[in-house]
Every structure is written in structure tokens, then in C-alpha cells.
Amino acid sequence: MAILSDYEEDRNPAKPSSSGKPFNAELDPSNPLGFLETVFDFVSRESDLFKSDAVVRDLNTLVRSVKEKVDAEERGRKKKERADGNGNVEKRTEKEPRASASASVKEGNKEAVPAEDEKKTAGKQAPNKGNGLDLDKYSWVQTLQEVTINIPVSPGTKSRFISCEIKKNHLKVGLKGQSPIIDGELFQSIKVEDCFWSLEDQKSISVLLTKQNQMEWWKCLVKGDPEIDTQKVEPESSKLSDLDPETRTTVEKMMFDQRQKSMGLPTSDEMQKQELLKKFMAEHPEMDFSKAKMV
């Protein structure tokens, strides 16, 4: 588990270069690591930075901060692209006159959902835009691979005041000397070595959890919390292309099954069983299947 602390607070500034030797290097976009190696070599010769025991932690914190900034910009760009794409809905509707008829069929099927299925979703909440849930003291979002938690704290909070314990099946987060904000058994197990927390702008705690089972949506963060209706989860289609073929097939199957269930129709597994039964019935006309039931 990687724990990030306040970089600006703990960093020991490097001593000014005694030789005053100017740094001269060019960045080759095809080999950025080579450029960084040149930078580190220069800094190690011209300062005492790498003599500090905390240098590895400080550099990890700096790299993590830059990575989170890049990820945030990328999420913002994709969000804008999706928003711009919504403006073309009307044009697509004009080109596809069958869409309205299809929508009517779906609405009719929704009304035909058995009362038993409605009972199953009773008490569950619709997920937020990140496929998680917004609670009073914190909020969480998820992908199939990760869960990200955001916990607001008082402005000016320092990292040394934060207490965060991440275990395989348990999470405990809060401020030292106070009751934990989160303290409970996780919905499913996680990969502790791939989890970390950070303090964002000294006003919120961000915790990233990497799921052990990356083929299933979480219904809640910790057991006992309000649950979401996972049938209403909407994964980003733009990310399907980033998955390997096997994972993408699994995700697409899950999305198809969710749509089928929401319309009261058989899932892919149920459809496959029905096809097998039909094939078997055709091959054995002498047998009586009038009382056969799908299990």
C-alpha cells in the first residue's frame, strides 16, 4: 500500500548549485525517461537532494501528483466529448425513424417486468454519474477495476492528521483523535498493494482501491451502507476499446444481460440454454418435453 503525504510540507529543498553550472538538455518525446535520467544525474551532481533519506518518497509524491493532474485533464476531455456528442442525438433520430418505435417497445417491456423483479430493486438507489453513491460524509465512484472514494475534510488539513488503514477486506479512514469517517468491511476484497490515499488541496481525502474481482460492480462501499441498483450502472463505452479482447467480451456480455433484465427478457445464458433445449428436442422427437422446465 502506497501512502502519500503532503509533498510541500515534508520536502527538504535542495541546496543551490555551488558551481552555478547551467542545465542543458533537449526532450525527445520518443524517449522521455532518458531525459529524466539526464535531469536526475544533473541534480545529483549539483545538489544534495539524493542524499536525503526521503528523496524516494518525495519523488513518488511528485510523480503521483503529476499523474493525477494528467488523469483529471483526460477525464475532463472525455466528459466534454460526451457532452458535445449529446448534441447530435436529434440528428441521429431523424436518420433512424425506427428509433422511436424501438423505444416504445422497450417502454412496453418495462411495464411487463414481473412484480418479483421490482421487489428485488426495492430499497436500492440509482447510482451517481460515477456508478457509485453520494453519501452524507463521503462519496464513491467505480469502474470494473477500481473504486475511488472522496472524503471532504476541513480546509487546511495536513496529511499528518489523517489516519488511513487499508486491508484486504476492511477500510478505516478518518482524522487522528476523532471517530473514523469510514470504518467497515468492504463489499469485496481488494489488492492492498495497488491501493493508496492522498490529500487533495488540503480539503479532501482521496482513496483509490483496486478490486480483486474486476468483473463485477460493487453494490456498496462497505457492508451496511445503502446499496445501488447495479442494473442501472452505465459504464463508459469509450473505455471498452482499452480493454483486452477477453475482458471486453465479458463487459459487453454484462451490459447486454443488464439491458435484457431491465426489459424482462432472458439473459445471454438463459438464451443459450433455450437454444440447447430446442436443439435437443429437435434431435429427439420421440421424447415428451411438455413438462420440461428451464432451470
mmCIF file of C-alpha atoms in Angstrom:
data_model
loop_
_atom_site.group_PDB
_atom_site.id
_atom_site.type_symbol
_atom_site.label_atom_id
_atom_site.label_comp_id
_atom_site.label_asym_id
_atom_site.label_seq_id
_atom_site.Cartn_x
_atom_site.Cartn_y
_atom_site.Cartn_z
ATOM 1 C CA MET A 1 0.000 0.000 0.000
ATOM 2 C CA ALA A 2 1.405 3.371 -1.009
ATOM 3 C CA ILE A 3 0.630 6.270 1.378
ATOM 4 C CA LEU A 4 1.054 9.767 0.050
ATOM 5 C CA SER A 5 1.867 12.653 2.356
ATOM 6 C CA ASP A 6 1.918 16.383 1.835
ATOM 7 C CA TYR A 7 4.799 16.957 -0.570
ATOM 8 C CA GLU A 8 5.148 20.656 0.017
ATOM 9 C CA GLU A 9 5.040 20.163 3.771
ATOM 10 C CA ASP A 10 7.707 17.484 4.129
ATOM 11 C CA ARG A 11 10.085 18.211 1.257
ATOM 12 C CA ASN A 12 13.608 19.309 2.117
ATOM 13 C CA PRO A 13 14.622 21.856 -0.538
ATOM 14 C CA ALA A 14 17.822 21.090 -2.376
ATOM 15 C CA LYS A 15 20.758 23.362 -1.808
ATOM 16 C CA PRO A 16 21.542 25.818 -4.571
ATOM 17 C CA SER A 17 24.112 24.663 -7.062
ATOM 18 C CA SER A 18 27.539 25.645 -5.812
ATOM 19 C CA SER A 19 29.063 25.601 -9.263
ATOM 20 C CA GLY A 20 26.278 27.520 -10.935
ATOM 21 C CA LYS A 21 26.561 25.142 -13.874
ATOM 22 C CA PRO A 22 23.633 25.627 -16.316
ATOM 23 C CA PHE A 23 21.481 22.655 -17.277
ATOM 24 C CA ASN A 24 21.337 21.931 -20.997
ATOM 25 C CA ALA A 25 19.301 19.042 -22.415
ATOM 26 C CA GLU A 26 16.608 18.504 -25.022
ATOM 27 C CA LEU A 27 13.478 16.416 -24.541
ATOM 28 C CA ASP A 28 12.990 13.668 -27.093
ATOM 29 C CA PRO A 29 9.238 12.776 -26.992
ATOM 30 C CA SER A 30 10.085 9.224 -28.022
ATOM 31 C CA ASN A 31 12.391 8.785 -25.002
ATOM 32 C CA PRO A 32 11.110 10.865 -22.054
ATOM 33 C CA LEU A 33 12.723 8.554 -19.487
ATOM 34 C CA GLY A 34 16.129 9.277 -20.977
ATOM 35 C CA PHE A 35 15.516 12.981 -20.434
ATOM 36 C CA LEU A 36 14.505 12.379 -16.809
ATOM 37 C CA GLU A 37 17.632 10.289 -16.260
ATOM 38 C CA THR A 38 19.737 13.230 -17.503
ATOM 39 C CA VAL A 39 17.850 15.588 -15.171
ATOM 40 C CA PHE A 40 18.343 13.342 -12.132
ATOM 41 C CA ASP A 41 22.023 12.868 -12.955
ATOM 42 C CA PHE A 42 22.475 16.644 -13.133
ATOM 43 C CA VAL A 43 20.590 17.232 -9.867
ATOM 44 C CA SER A 44 22.574 14.506 -8.090
ATOM 45 C CA ARG A 45 25.863 16.174 -9.117
ATOM 46 C CA GLU A 46 24.826 19.739 -8.404
ATOM 47 C CA SER A 47 22.793 19.328 -5.181
ATOM 48 C CA ASP A 48 22.343 17.224 -2.052
ATOM 49 C CA LEU A 49 18.797 16.136 -2.920
ATOM 50 C CA PHE A 50 19.656 12.461 -3.378
ATOM 51 C CA LYS A 51 21.496 12.353 -0.073
ATOM 52 C CA SER A 52 18.157 12.712 1.721
ATOM 53 C CA ASP A 53 16.507 9.540 3.034
ATOM 54 C CA ALA A 54 13.115 10.921 1.989
ATOM 55 C CA VAL A 55 14.027 11.545 -1.657
ATOM 56 C CA VAL A 56 12.305 8.405 -2.983
ATOM 57 C CA ARG A 57 9.110 9.239 -1.126
ATOM 58 C CA ASP A 58 9.234 12.869 -2.280
ATOM 59 C CA LEU A 59 9.780 11.917 -5.914
ATOM 60 C CA ASN A 60 6.986 9.339 -5.762
ATOM 61 C CA THR A 61 4.685 12.018 -4.364
ATOM 62 C CA LEU A 62 5.658 14.435 -7.130
ATOM 63 C CA VAL A 63 5.128 11.838 -9.875
ATOM 64 C CA ARG A 64 1.792 10.801 -8.389
ATOM 65 C CA SER A 65 0.657 14.430 -8.251
ATOM 66 C CA VAL A 66 1.516 14.984 -11.923
ATOM 67 C CA LYS A 67 -0.143 11.690 -12.912
ATOM 68 C CA GLU A 68 -3.364 12.628 -11.092
ATOM 69 C CA LYS A 69 -3.363 16.015 -12.812
ATOM 70 C CA VAL A 70 -2.982 14.383 -16.245
ATOM 71 C CA ASP A 71 -5.726 11.850 -15.438
ATOM 72 C CA ALA A 72 -8.054 14.646 -14.299
ATOM 73 C CA GLU A 73 -7.472 16.555 -17.535
ATOM 74 C CA GLU A 74 -8.120 13.393 -19.560
ATOM 75 C CA ARG A 75 -11.381 12.733 -17.695
ATOM 76 C CA GLY A 76 -12.424 16.338 -18.316
ATOM 77 C CA ARG A 77 -11.662 15.996 -22.022
ATOM 78 C CA LYS A 78 -13.699 12.794 -22.352
ATOM 79 C CA LYS A 79 -16.558 14.310 -20.380
ATOM 80 C CA LYS A 80 -16.605 17.281 -22.754
ATOM 81 C CA GLU A 81 -16.561 14.958 -25.779
ATOM 82 C CA ARG A 82 -19.551 13.048 -24.414
ATOM 83 C CA ALA A 83 -21.376 16.306 -23.728
ATOM 84 C CA ASP A 84 -20.690 17.508 -27.279
ATOM 85 C CA GLY A 85 -21.863 14.169 -28.642
ATOM 86 C CA ASN A 86 -25.247 14.581 -26.958
ATOM 87 C CA GLY A 87 -25.961 17.461 -29.314
ATOM 88 C CA ASN A 88 -26.153 15.033 -32.238
ATOM 89 C CA VAL A 89 -28.960 12.949 -30.748
ATOM 90 C CA GLU A 90 -31.628 14.835 -32.671
ATOM 91 C CA LYS A 91 -29.833 14.336 -35.998
ATOM 92 C CA ARG A 92 -29.466 10.620 -35.388
ATOM 93 C CA THR A 93 -33.161 10.369 -34.594
ATOM 94 C CA GLU A 94 -34.052 11.925 -37.960
ATOM 95 C CA LYS A 95 -31.866 9.411 -39.809
ATOM 96 C CA GLU A 96 -33.222 6.472 -37.847
ATOM 97 C CA PRO A 97 -37.039 6.619 -37.827
ATOM 98 C CA ARG A 98 -37.198 3.179 -36.262
ATOM 99 C CA ALA A 99 -35.666 4.500 -33.039
ATOM 100 C CA SER A 100 -38.974 5.823 -31.695
ATOM 101 C CA ALA A 101 -40.688 2.533 -32.397
ATOM 102 C CA SER A 102 -37.896 0.678 -30.666
ATOM 103 C CA ALA A 103 -38.182 2.974 -27.666
ATOM 104 C CA SER A 104 -41.918 2.285 -27.491
ATOM 105 C CA VAL A 105 -41.255 -1.446 -27.451
ATOM 106 C CA LYS A 106 -38.771 -1.002 -24.608
ATOM 107 C CA GLU A 107 -41.267 1.073 -22.632
ATOM 108 C CA GLY A 108 -43.879 -1.615 -23.120
ATOM 109 C CA ASN A 109 -41.454 -4.274 -21.957
ATOM 110 C CA LYS A 110 -40.575 -2.254 -18.868
ATOM 111 C CA GLU A 111 -44.229 -2.280 -17.864
ATOM 112 C CA ALA A 112 -44.194 -6.036 -18.235
ATOM 113 C CA VAL A 113 -41.375 -6.548 -15.722
ATOM 114 C CA PRO A 114 -42.600 -9.052 -13.141
ATOM 115 C CA ALA A 115 -43.500 -7.733 -9.698
ATOM 116 C CA GLU A 116 -40.857 -10.048 -8.245
ATOM 117 C CA ASP A 117 -38.067 -8.170 -10.061
ATOM 118 C CA GLU A 118 -39.439 -4.869 -8.771
ATOM 119 C CA LYS A 119 -39.193 -6.188 -5.239
ATOM 120 C CA LYS A 120 -35.534 -7.078 -5.788
ATOM 121 C CA THR A 121 -34.659 -3.477 -6.654
ATOM 122 C CA ALA A 122 -36.785 -2.040 -3.838
ATOM 123 C CA GLY A 123 -34.688 -0.102 -1.337
ATOM 124 C CA LYS A 124 -31.762 0.283 -3.736
ATOM 125 C CA GLN A 125 -30.698 3.684 -5.040
ATOM 126 C CA ALA A 126 -29.813 4.786 -8.535
ATOM 127 C CA PRO A 127 -26.018 5.189 -8.905
ATOM 128 C CA ASN A 128 -24.411 8.596 -9.321
ATOM 129 C CA LYS A 129 -22.665 9.620 -12.558
ATOM 130 C CA GLY A 130 -19.590 7.658 -11.493
ATOM 131 C CA ASN A 131 -21.582 4.444 -10.899
ATOM 132 C CA GLY A 132 -21.212 4.832 -7.142
ATOM 133 C CA LEU A 133 -23.153 6.747 -4.491
ATOM 134 C CA ASP A 134 -23.091 10.152 -2.784
ATOM 135 C CA LEU A 135 -23.454 9.824 0.993
ATOM 136 C CA ASP A 136 -23.545 12.396 3.795
ATOM 137 C CA LYS A 137 -19.879 12.134 4.814
ATOM 138 C CA TYR A 138 -18.282 10.839 1.626
ATOM 139 C CA SER A 139 -18.928 9.766 -1.948
ATOM 140 C CA TRP A 140 -17.538 6.956 -4.079
ATOM 141 C CA VAL A 141 -17.365 6.060 -7.763
ATOM 142 C CA GLN A 142 -16.215 2.931 -9.552
ATOM 143 C CA THR A 143 -15.086 1.230 -12.720
ATOM 144 C CA LEU A 144 -14.862 -2.527 -13.090
ATOM 145 C CA GLN A 145 -11.245 -2.311 -11.962
ATOM 146 C CA GLU A 146 -11.180 0.386 -9.254
ATOM 147 C CA VAL A 147 -13.148 2.228 -6.583
ATOM 148 C CA THR A 148 -12.336 5.877 -5.807
ATOM 149 C CA ILE A 149 -13.541 7.497 -2.574
ATOM 150 C CA ASN A 150 -13.700 11.236 -1.852
ATOM 151 C CA ILE A 151 -13.942 12.369 1.781
ATOM 152 C CA PRO A 152 -14.273 16.133 2.465
ATOM 153 C CA VAL A 153 -12.286 17.443 5.444
ATOM 154 C CA SER A 154 -11.757 20.870 6.972
ATOM 155 C CA PRO A 155 -9.723 23.222 4.736
ATOM 156 C CA GLY A 156 -6.079 23.369 5.744
ATOM 157 C CA THR A 157 -5.946 19.783 6.989
ATOM 158 C CA LYS A 158 -2.410 18.345 6.973
ATOM 159 C CA SER A 159 -1.564 14.807 5.903
ATOM 160 C CA ARG A 160 -0.072 14.025 9.318
ATOM 161 C CA PHE A 161 -3.545 14.439 10.838
ATOM 162 C CA ILE A 162 -5.007 11.700 8.623
ATOM 163 C CA SER A 163 -5.373 8.070 9.661
ATOM 164 C CA CYS A 164 -5.964 5.563 6.859
ATOM 165 C CA GLU A 165 -5.848 1.772 7.234
ATOM 166 C CA ILE A 166 -6.402 -0.245 4.047
ATOM 167 C CA LYS A 167 -6.740 -4.002 4.448
ATOM 168 C CA LYS A 168 -7.852 -6.752 2.084
ATOM 169 C CA ASN A 169 -11.452 -6.726 3.332
ATOM 170 C CA HIS A 170 -11.599 -3.668 5.582
ATOM 171 C CA LEU A 171 -11.234 0.104 5.293
ATOM 172 C CA LYS A 172 -10.805 2.643 8.089
ATOM 173 C CA VAL A 173 -10.337 6.340 7.293
ATOM 174 C CA GLY A 174 -10.583 9.444 9.455
ATOM 175 C CA LEU A 175 -8.712 12.139 11.355
ATOM 176 C CA LYS A 176 -6.478 11.241 14.272
ATOM 177 C CA GLY A 177 -8.148 11.735 17.627
ATOM 178 C CA GLN A 178 -11.647 11.648 16.088
ATOM 179 C CA SER A 179 -14.175 8.937 15.281
ATOM 180 C CA PRO A 180 -13.478 7.277 11.894
ATOM 181 C CA ILE A 181 -15.409 8.634 8.930
ATOM 182 C CA ILE A 182 -15.358 5.193 7.290
ATOM 183 C CA ASP A 183 -14.862 2.006 9.302
ATOM 184 C CA GLY A 184 -16.275 -1.224 7.941
ATOM 185 C CA GLU A 185 -15.972 -4.400 5.909
ATOM 186 C CA LEU A 186 -15.599 -3.762 2.191
ATOM 187 C CA PHE A 187 -18.190 -5.079 -0.261
ATOM 188 C CA GLN A 188 -15.500 -7.286 -1.817
ATOM 189 C CA SER A 189 -11.780 -7.894 -1.305
ATOM 190 C CA ILE A 190 -9.109 -5.610 -2.814
ATOM 191 C CA LYS A 191 -5.443 -5.722 -3.865
ATOM 192 C CA VAL A 192 -3.856 -3.856 -0.952
ATOM 193 C CA GLU A 193 -0.513 -3.394 -2.726
ATOM 194 C CA ASP A 194 -2.263 -1.476 -5.525
ATOM 195 C CA CYS A 195 -4.198 0.877 -3.244
ATOM 196 C CA PHE A 196 -3.239 4.325 -1.937
ATOM 197 C CA TRP A 197 -4.615 7.507 -0.429
ATOM 198 C CA SER A 198 -3.737 11.172 -0.910
ATOM 199 C CA LEU A 199 -4.716 14.588 0.434
ATOM 200 C CA GLU A 200 -6.220 16.794 -2.278
ATOM 201 C CA ASP A 201 -5.673 20.562 -1.869
ATOM 202 C CA GLN A 202 -5.736 20.111 1.931
ATOM 203 C CA LYS A 203 -9.535 19.849 1.852
ATOM 204 C CA SER A 204 -10.418 16.275 0.833
ATOM 205 C CA ILE A 205 -9.034 12.762 1.216
ATOM 206 C CA SER A 206 -8.926 10.646 -1.933
ATOM 207 C CA VAL A 207 -8.665 6.851 -1.563
ATOM 208 C CA LEU A 208 -8.163 4.536 -4.539
ATOM 209 C CA LEU A 209 -8.952 0.833 -4.119
ATOM 210 C CA THR A 210 -8.071 -1.770 -6.745
ATOM 211 C CA LYS A 211 -10.643 -4.560 -6.915
ATOM 212 C CA GLN A 212 -9.625 -8.200 -6.579
ATOM 213 C CA ASN A 213 -12.556 -9.270 -8.772
ATOM 214 C CA GLN A 214 -12.530 -6.908 -11.749
ATOM 215 C CA MET A 215 -15.574 -8.404 -13.455
ATOM 216 C CA GLU A 216 -18.283 -7.278 -11.048
ATOM 217 C CA TRP A 217 -19.830 -3.978 -9.959
ATOM 218 C CA TRP A 218 -19.912 -3.152 -6.263
ATOM 219 C CA LYS A 219 -23.354 -2.537 -4.744
ATOM 220 C CA CYS A 220 -21.899 -0.523 -1.859
ATOM 221 C CA LEU A 221 -18.525 0.542 -0.483
ATOM 222 C CA VAL A 222 -18.764 -1.055 2.967
ATOM 223 C CA LYS A 223 -21.344 -3.586 4.067
ATOM 224 C CA GLY A 224 -24.269 -1.945 5.816
ATOM 225 C CA ASP A 225 -24.188 1.184 3.637
ATOM 226 C CA PRO A 226 -27.053 1.956 1.216
ATOM 227 C CA GLU A 227 -26.818 -0.168 -1.944
ATOM 228 C CA ILE A 228 -27.077 0.906 -5.572
ATOM 229 C CA ASP A 229 -29.039 -0.834 -8.294
ATOM 230 C CA THR A 230 -26.222 -2.291 -10.400
ATOM 231 C CA GLN A 231 -28.643 -2.851 -13.302
ATOM 232 C CA LYS A 232 -28.626 0.934 -13.752
ATOM 233 C CA VAL A 233 -24.840 1.198 -13.916
ATOM 234 C CA GLU A 234 -23.670 2.859 -17.132
ATOM 235 C CA PRO A 235 -20.020 2.060 -17.960
ATOM 236 C CA GLU A 236 -18.226 4.411 -20.332
ATOM 237 C CA SER A 237 -18.359 2.898 -23.819
ATOM 238 C CA SER A 238 -15.236 4.834 -24.773
ATOM 239 C CA LYS A 239 -13.176 2.699 -22.403
ATOM 240 C CA LEU A 240 -14.186 -0.637 -23.939
ATOM 241 C CA SER A 241 -11.581 -0.199 -26.649
ATOM 242 C CA ASP A 242 -8.870 -0.003 -23.970
ATOM 243 C CA LEU A 243 -9.688 -3.500 -22.668
ATOM 244 C CA ASP A 244 -8.146 -6.752 -23.838
ATOM 245 C CA PRO A 245 -10.450 -8.913 -26.026
ATOM 246 C CA GLU A 246 -11.367 -11.345 -23.240
ATOM 247 C CA THR A 247 -12.247 -8.617 -20.743
ATOM 248 C CA ARG A 248 -14.118 -6.612 -23.356
ATOM 249 C CA THR A 249 -16.241 -9.660 -24.257
ATOM 250 C CA THR A 250 -17.090 -10.149 -20.583
ATOM 251 C CA VAL A 251 -18.039 -6.490 -20.105
ATOM 252 C CA GLU A 252 -20.204 -6.428 -23.229
ATOM 253 C CA LYS A 253 -21.952 -9.606 -22.042
ATOM 254 C CA MET A 254 -22.652 -7.984 -18.664
ATOM 255 C CA MET A 255 -24.051 -4.866 -20.333
ATOM 256 C CA PHE A 256 -26.281 -6.978 -22.598
ATOM 257 C CA ASP A 257 -27.577 -9.031 -19.657
ATOM 258 C CA GLN A 258 -28.343 -5.861 -17.684
ATOM 259 C CA ARG A 259 -30.366 -4.451 -20.571
ATOM 260 C CA GLN A 260 -32.228 -7.747 -21.010
ATOM 261 C CA LYS A 261 -33.092 -7.936 -17.296
ATOM 262 C CA SER A 262 -34.312 -4.337 -17.241
ATOM 263 C CA MET A 263 -36.751 -5.227 -20.060
ATOM 264 C CA GLY A 264 -37.847 -8.536 -18.524
ATOM 265 C CA LEU A 265 -36.111 -10.540 -21.258
ATOM 266 C CA PRO A 266 -33.831 -13.616 -20.939
ATOM 267 C CA THR A 267 -30.110 -13.102 -20.379
ATOM 268 C CA SER A 268 -27.447 -14.488 -22.722
ATOM 269 C CA ASP A 269 -27.013 -17.595 -20.535
ATOM 270 C CA GLU A 270 -30.776 -18.211 -20.468
ATOM 271 C CA MET A 271 -30.981 -17.759 -24.228
ATOM 272 C CA GLN A 272 -28.154 -20.271 -24.684
ATOM 273 C CA LYS A 273 -29.956 -22.814 -22.507
ATOM 274 C CA GLN A 274 -33.144 -22.328 -24.509
ATOM 275 C CA GLU A 275 -31.264 -22.920 -27.768
ATOM 276 C CA LEU A 276 -29.689 -26.100 -26.384
ATOM 277 C CA LEU A 277 -33.087 -27.379 -25.288
ATOM 278 C CA LYS A 278 -34.619 -26.632 -28.705
ATOM 279 C CA LYS A 279 -31.756 -28.445 -30.426
ATOM 280 C CA PHE A 280 -32.099 -31.447 -28.131
ATOM 281 C CA MET A 281 -35.884 -31.541 -28.692
ATOM 282 C CA ALA A 282 -35.374 -31.486 -32.467
ATOM 283 C CA GLU A 283 -32.908 -34.383 -32.250
ATOM 284 C CA HIS A 284 -35.252 -36.462 -30.044
ATOM 285 C CA PRO A 285 -38.823 -36.046 -31.385
ATOM 286 C CA GLU A 286 -39.830 -39.308 -29.721
ATOM 287 C CA MET A 287 -39.476 -37.789 -26.249
ATOM 288 C CA ASP A 288 -42.177 -35.800 -24.446
ATOM 289 C CA PHE A 289 -40.937 -32.348 -23.403
ATOM 290 C CA SER A 290 -44.314 -30.902 -22.441
ATOM 291 C CA LYS A 291 -43.313 -30.766 -18.770
ATOM 292 C CA ALA A 292 -39.720 -29.651 -19.328
ATOM 293 C CA LYS A 293 -38.665 -26.538 -17.432
ATOM 294 C CA MET A 294 -35.590 -24.332 -17.755
ATOM 295 C CA VAL A 295 -33.506 -24.230 -14.563
#
